[in-house]
mmCIF file with all atom_site columns, C-alpha atoms in Angstrom:
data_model
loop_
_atom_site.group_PDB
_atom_site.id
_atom_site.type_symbol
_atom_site.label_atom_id
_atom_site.label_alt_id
_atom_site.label_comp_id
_atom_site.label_asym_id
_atom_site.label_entity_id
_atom_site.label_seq_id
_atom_site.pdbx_PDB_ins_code
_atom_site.Cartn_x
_atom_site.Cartn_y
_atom_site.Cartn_z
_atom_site.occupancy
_atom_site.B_iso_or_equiv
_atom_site.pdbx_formal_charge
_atom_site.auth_seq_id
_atom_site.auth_comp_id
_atom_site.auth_asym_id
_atom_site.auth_atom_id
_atom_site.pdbx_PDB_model_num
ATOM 1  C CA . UNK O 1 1  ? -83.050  58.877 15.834 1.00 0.00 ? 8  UNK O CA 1
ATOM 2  C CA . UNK O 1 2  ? -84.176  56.258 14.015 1.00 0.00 ? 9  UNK O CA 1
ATOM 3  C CA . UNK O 1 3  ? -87.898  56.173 12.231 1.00 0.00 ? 10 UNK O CA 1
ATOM 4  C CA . UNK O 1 4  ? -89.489  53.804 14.289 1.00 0.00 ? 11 UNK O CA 1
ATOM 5  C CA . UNK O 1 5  ? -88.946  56.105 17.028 1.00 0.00 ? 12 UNK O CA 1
ATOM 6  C CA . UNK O 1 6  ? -89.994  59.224 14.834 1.00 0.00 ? 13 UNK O CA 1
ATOM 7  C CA . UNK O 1 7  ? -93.026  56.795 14.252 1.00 0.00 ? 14 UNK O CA 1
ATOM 8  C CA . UNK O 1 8  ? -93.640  56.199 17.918 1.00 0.00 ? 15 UNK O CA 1
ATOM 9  C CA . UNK O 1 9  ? -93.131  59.477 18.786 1.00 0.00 ? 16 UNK O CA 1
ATOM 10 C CA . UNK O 1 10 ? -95.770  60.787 16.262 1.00 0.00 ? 17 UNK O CA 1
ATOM 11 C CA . UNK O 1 11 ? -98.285  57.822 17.380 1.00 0.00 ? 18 UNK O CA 1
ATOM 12 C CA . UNK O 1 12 ? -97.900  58.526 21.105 1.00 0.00 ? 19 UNK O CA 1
ATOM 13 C CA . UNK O 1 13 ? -98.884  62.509 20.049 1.00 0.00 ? 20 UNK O CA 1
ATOM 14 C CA . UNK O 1 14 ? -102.212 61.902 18.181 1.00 0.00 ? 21 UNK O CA 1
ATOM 15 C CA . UNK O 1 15 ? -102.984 59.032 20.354 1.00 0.00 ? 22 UNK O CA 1
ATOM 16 C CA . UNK O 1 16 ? -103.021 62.197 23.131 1.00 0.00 ? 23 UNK O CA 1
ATOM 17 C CA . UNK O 1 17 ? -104.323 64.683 20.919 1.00 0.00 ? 24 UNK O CA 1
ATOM 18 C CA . UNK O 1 18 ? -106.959 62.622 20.439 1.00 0.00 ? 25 UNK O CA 1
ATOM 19 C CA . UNK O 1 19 ? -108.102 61.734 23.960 1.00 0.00 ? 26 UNK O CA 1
ATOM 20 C CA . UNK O 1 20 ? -107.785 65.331 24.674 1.00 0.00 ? 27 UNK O CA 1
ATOM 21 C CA . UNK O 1 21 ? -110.210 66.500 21.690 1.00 0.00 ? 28 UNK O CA 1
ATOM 22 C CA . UNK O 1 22 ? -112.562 64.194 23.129 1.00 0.00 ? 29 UNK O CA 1
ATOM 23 C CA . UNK O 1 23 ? -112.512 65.909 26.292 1.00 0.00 ? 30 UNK O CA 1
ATOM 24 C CA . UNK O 1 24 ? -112.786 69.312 24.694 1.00 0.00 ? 31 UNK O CA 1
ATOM 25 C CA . UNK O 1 25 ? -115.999 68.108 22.539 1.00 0.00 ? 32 UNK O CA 1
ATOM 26 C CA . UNK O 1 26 ? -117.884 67.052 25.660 1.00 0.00 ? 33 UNK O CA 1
ATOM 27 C CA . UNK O 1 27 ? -117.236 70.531 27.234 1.00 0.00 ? 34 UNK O CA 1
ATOM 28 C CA . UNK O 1 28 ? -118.816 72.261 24.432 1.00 0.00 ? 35 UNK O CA 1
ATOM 29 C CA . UNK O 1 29 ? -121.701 69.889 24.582 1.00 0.00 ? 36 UNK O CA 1
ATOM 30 C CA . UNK O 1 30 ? -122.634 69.514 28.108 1.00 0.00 ? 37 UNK O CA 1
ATOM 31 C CA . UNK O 1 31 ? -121.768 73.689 28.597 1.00 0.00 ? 38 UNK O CA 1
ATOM 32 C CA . UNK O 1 32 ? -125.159 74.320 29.095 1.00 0.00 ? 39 UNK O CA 1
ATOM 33 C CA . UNK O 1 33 ? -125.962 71.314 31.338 1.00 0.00 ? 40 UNK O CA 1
ATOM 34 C CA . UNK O 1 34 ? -126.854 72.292 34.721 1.00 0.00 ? 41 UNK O CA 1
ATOM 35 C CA . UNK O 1 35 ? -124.119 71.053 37.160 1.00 0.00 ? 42 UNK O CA 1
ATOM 36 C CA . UNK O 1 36 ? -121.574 70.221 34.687 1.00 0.00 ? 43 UNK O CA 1
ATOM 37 C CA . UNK O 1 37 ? -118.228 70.622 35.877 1.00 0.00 ? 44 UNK O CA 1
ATOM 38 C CA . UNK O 1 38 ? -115.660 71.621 32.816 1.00 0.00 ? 45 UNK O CA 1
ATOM 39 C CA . UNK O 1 39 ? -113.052 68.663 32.449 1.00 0.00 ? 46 UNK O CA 1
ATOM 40 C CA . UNK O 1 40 ? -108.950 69.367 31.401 1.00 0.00 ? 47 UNK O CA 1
ATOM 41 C CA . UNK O 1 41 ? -106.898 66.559 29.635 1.00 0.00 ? 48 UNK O CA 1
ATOM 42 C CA . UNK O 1 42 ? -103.521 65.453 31.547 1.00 0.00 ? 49 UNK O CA 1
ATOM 43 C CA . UNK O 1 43 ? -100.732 65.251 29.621 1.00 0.00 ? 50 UNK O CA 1
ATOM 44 C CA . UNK O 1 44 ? -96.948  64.585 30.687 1.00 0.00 ? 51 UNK O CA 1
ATOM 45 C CA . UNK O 1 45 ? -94.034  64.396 28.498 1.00 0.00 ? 52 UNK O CA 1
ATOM 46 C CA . UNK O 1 46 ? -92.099  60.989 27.808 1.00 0.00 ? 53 UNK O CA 1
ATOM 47 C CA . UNK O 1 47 ? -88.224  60.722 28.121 1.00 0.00 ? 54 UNK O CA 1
ATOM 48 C CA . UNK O 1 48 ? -86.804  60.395 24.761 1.00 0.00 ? 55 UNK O CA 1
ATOM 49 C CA . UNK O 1 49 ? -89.987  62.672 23.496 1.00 0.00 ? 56 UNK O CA 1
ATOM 50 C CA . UNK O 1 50 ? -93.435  61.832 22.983 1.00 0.00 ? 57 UNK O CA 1
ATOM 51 C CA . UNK O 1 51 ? -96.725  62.364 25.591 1.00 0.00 ? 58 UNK O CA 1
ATOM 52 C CA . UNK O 1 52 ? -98.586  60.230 27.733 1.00 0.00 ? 59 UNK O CA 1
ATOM 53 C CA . UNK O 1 53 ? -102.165 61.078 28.360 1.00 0.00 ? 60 UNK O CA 1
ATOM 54 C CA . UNK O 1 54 ? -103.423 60.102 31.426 1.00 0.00 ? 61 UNK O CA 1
ATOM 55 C CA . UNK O 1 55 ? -106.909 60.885 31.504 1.00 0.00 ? 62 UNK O CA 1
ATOM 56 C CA . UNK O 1 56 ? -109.001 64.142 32.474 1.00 0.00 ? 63 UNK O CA 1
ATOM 57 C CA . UNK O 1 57 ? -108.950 66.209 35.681 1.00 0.00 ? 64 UNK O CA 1
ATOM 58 C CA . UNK O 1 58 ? -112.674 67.852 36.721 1.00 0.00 ? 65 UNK O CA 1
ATOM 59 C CA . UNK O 1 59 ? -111.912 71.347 37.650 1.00 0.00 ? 66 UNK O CA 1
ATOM 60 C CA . UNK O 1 60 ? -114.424 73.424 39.764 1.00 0.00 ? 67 UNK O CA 1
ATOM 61 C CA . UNK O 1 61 ? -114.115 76.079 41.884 1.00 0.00 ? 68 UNK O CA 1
ATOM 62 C CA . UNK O 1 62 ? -113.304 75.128 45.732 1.00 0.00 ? 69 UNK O CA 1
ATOM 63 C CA . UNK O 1 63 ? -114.632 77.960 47.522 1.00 0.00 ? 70 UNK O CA 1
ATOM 64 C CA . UNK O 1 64 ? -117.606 78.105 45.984 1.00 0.00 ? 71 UNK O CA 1
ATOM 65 C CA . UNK O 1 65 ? -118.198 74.437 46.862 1.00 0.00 ? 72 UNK O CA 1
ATOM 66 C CA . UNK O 1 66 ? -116.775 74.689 50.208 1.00 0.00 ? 73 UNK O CA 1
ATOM 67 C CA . UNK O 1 67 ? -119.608 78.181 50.759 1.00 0.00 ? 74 UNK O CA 1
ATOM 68 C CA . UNK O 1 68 ? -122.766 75.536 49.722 1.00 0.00 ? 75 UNK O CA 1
ATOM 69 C CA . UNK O 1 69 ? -121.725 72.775 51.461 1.00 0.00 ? 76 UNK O CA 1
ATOM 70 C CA . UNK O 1 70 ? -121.550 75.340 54.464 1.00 0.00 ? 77 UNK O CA 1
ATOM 71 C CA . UNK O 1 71 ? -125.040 76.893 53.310 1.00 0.00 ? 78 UNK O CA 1
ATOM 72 C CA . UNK O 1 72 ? -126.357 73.649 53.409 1.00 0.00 ? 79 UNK O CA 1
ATOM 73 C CA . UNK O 1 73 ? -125.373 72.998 56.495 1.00 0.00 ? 80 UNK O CA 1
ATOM 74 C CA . UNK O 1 74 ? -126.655 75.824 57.959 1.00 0.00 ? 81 UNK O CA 1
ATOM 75 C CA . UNK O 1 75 ? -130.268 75.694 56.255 1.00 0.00 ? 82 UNK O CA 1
ATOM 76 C CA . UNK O 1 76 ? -130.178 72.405 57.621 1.00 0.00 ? 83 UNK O CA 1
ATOM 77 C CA . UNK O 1 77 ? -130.235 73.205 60.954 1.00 0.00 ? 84 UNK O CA 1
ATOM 78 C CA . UNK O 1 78 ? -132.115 75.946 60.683 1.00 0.00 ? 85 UNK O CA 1
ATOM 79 C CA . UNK O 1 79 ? -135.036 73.289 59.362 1.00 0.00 ? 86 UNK O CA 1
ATOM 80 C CA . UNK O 1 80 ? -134.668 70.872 62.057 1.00 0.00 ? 87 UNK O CA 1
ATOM 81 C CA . UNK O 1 81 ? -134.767 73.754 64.379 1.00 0.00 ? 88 UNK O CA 1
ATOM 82 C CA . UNK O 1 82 ? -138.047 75.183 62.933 1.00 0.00 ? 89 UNK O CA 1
ATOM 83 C CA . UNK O 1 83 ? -139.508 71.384 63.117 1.00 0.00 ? 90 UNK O CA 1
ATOM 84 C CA . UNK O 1 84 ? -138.556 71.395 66.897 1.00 0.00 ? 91 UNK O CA 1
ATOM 85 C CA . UNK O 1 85 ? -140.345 74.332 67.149 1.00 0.00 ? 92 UNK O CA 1
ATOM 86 C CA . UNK O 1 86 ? -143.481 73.388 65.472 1.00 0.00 ? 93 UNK O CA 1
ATOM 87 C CA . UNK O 1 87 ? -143.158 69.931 67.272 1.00 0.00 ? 94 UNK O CA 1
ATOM 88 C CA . UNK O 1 88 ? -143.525 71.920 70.806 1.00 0.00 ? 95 UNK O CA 1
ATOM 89 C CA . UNK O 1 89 ? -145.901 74.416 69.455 1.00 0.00 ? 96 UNK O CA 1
ATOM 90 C CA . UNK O 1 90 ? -148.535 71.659 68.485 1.00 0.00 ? 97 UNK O CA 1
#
């Protein structure tokens, strides 16, 4: 392999390094930010060596999403039944 290639190969590595320490420094700053979901780099391997970074993948928890958006739903109708209620009451 030539060193041009040894070069590329090296660029193409911090170039994703990098991108993926900038992920990793704003999960330890927003970590205490209500609502913040934690973020993961992508990375892939190139043919012929090297890695691609293709940007950053939220990760959160599905089930607990899919239970409030459920919740939600449900203390939703529970308020427009109590209005309904109080509508016929008055």
């Amino acid at each position: 392999m030539s060193l041009s290639g040894l070069l590329d190969i090296a660029r193409s590595g911090l170039l994703s390094q990098s991108g993926a320490l900038g992920i990793t420094g704003q999960n330890v700053t927003n970590a205490t930010t209500a609502g913040y979901t934690k973020r993961v780099a992508s990375l892939t391997p190139q043919v012929g060596g090297g890695v691609t970074f293709n940007g950053e993948i939220r990760s959160f928890d599905r089930f607990a999403y899919a239970h409030v958006v459920q919740q939600t739903g449900l203390q939703s109708a529970a308020s427009a039944r109590a209005n309904a209620l109080a509508s016929i009451e008055a």
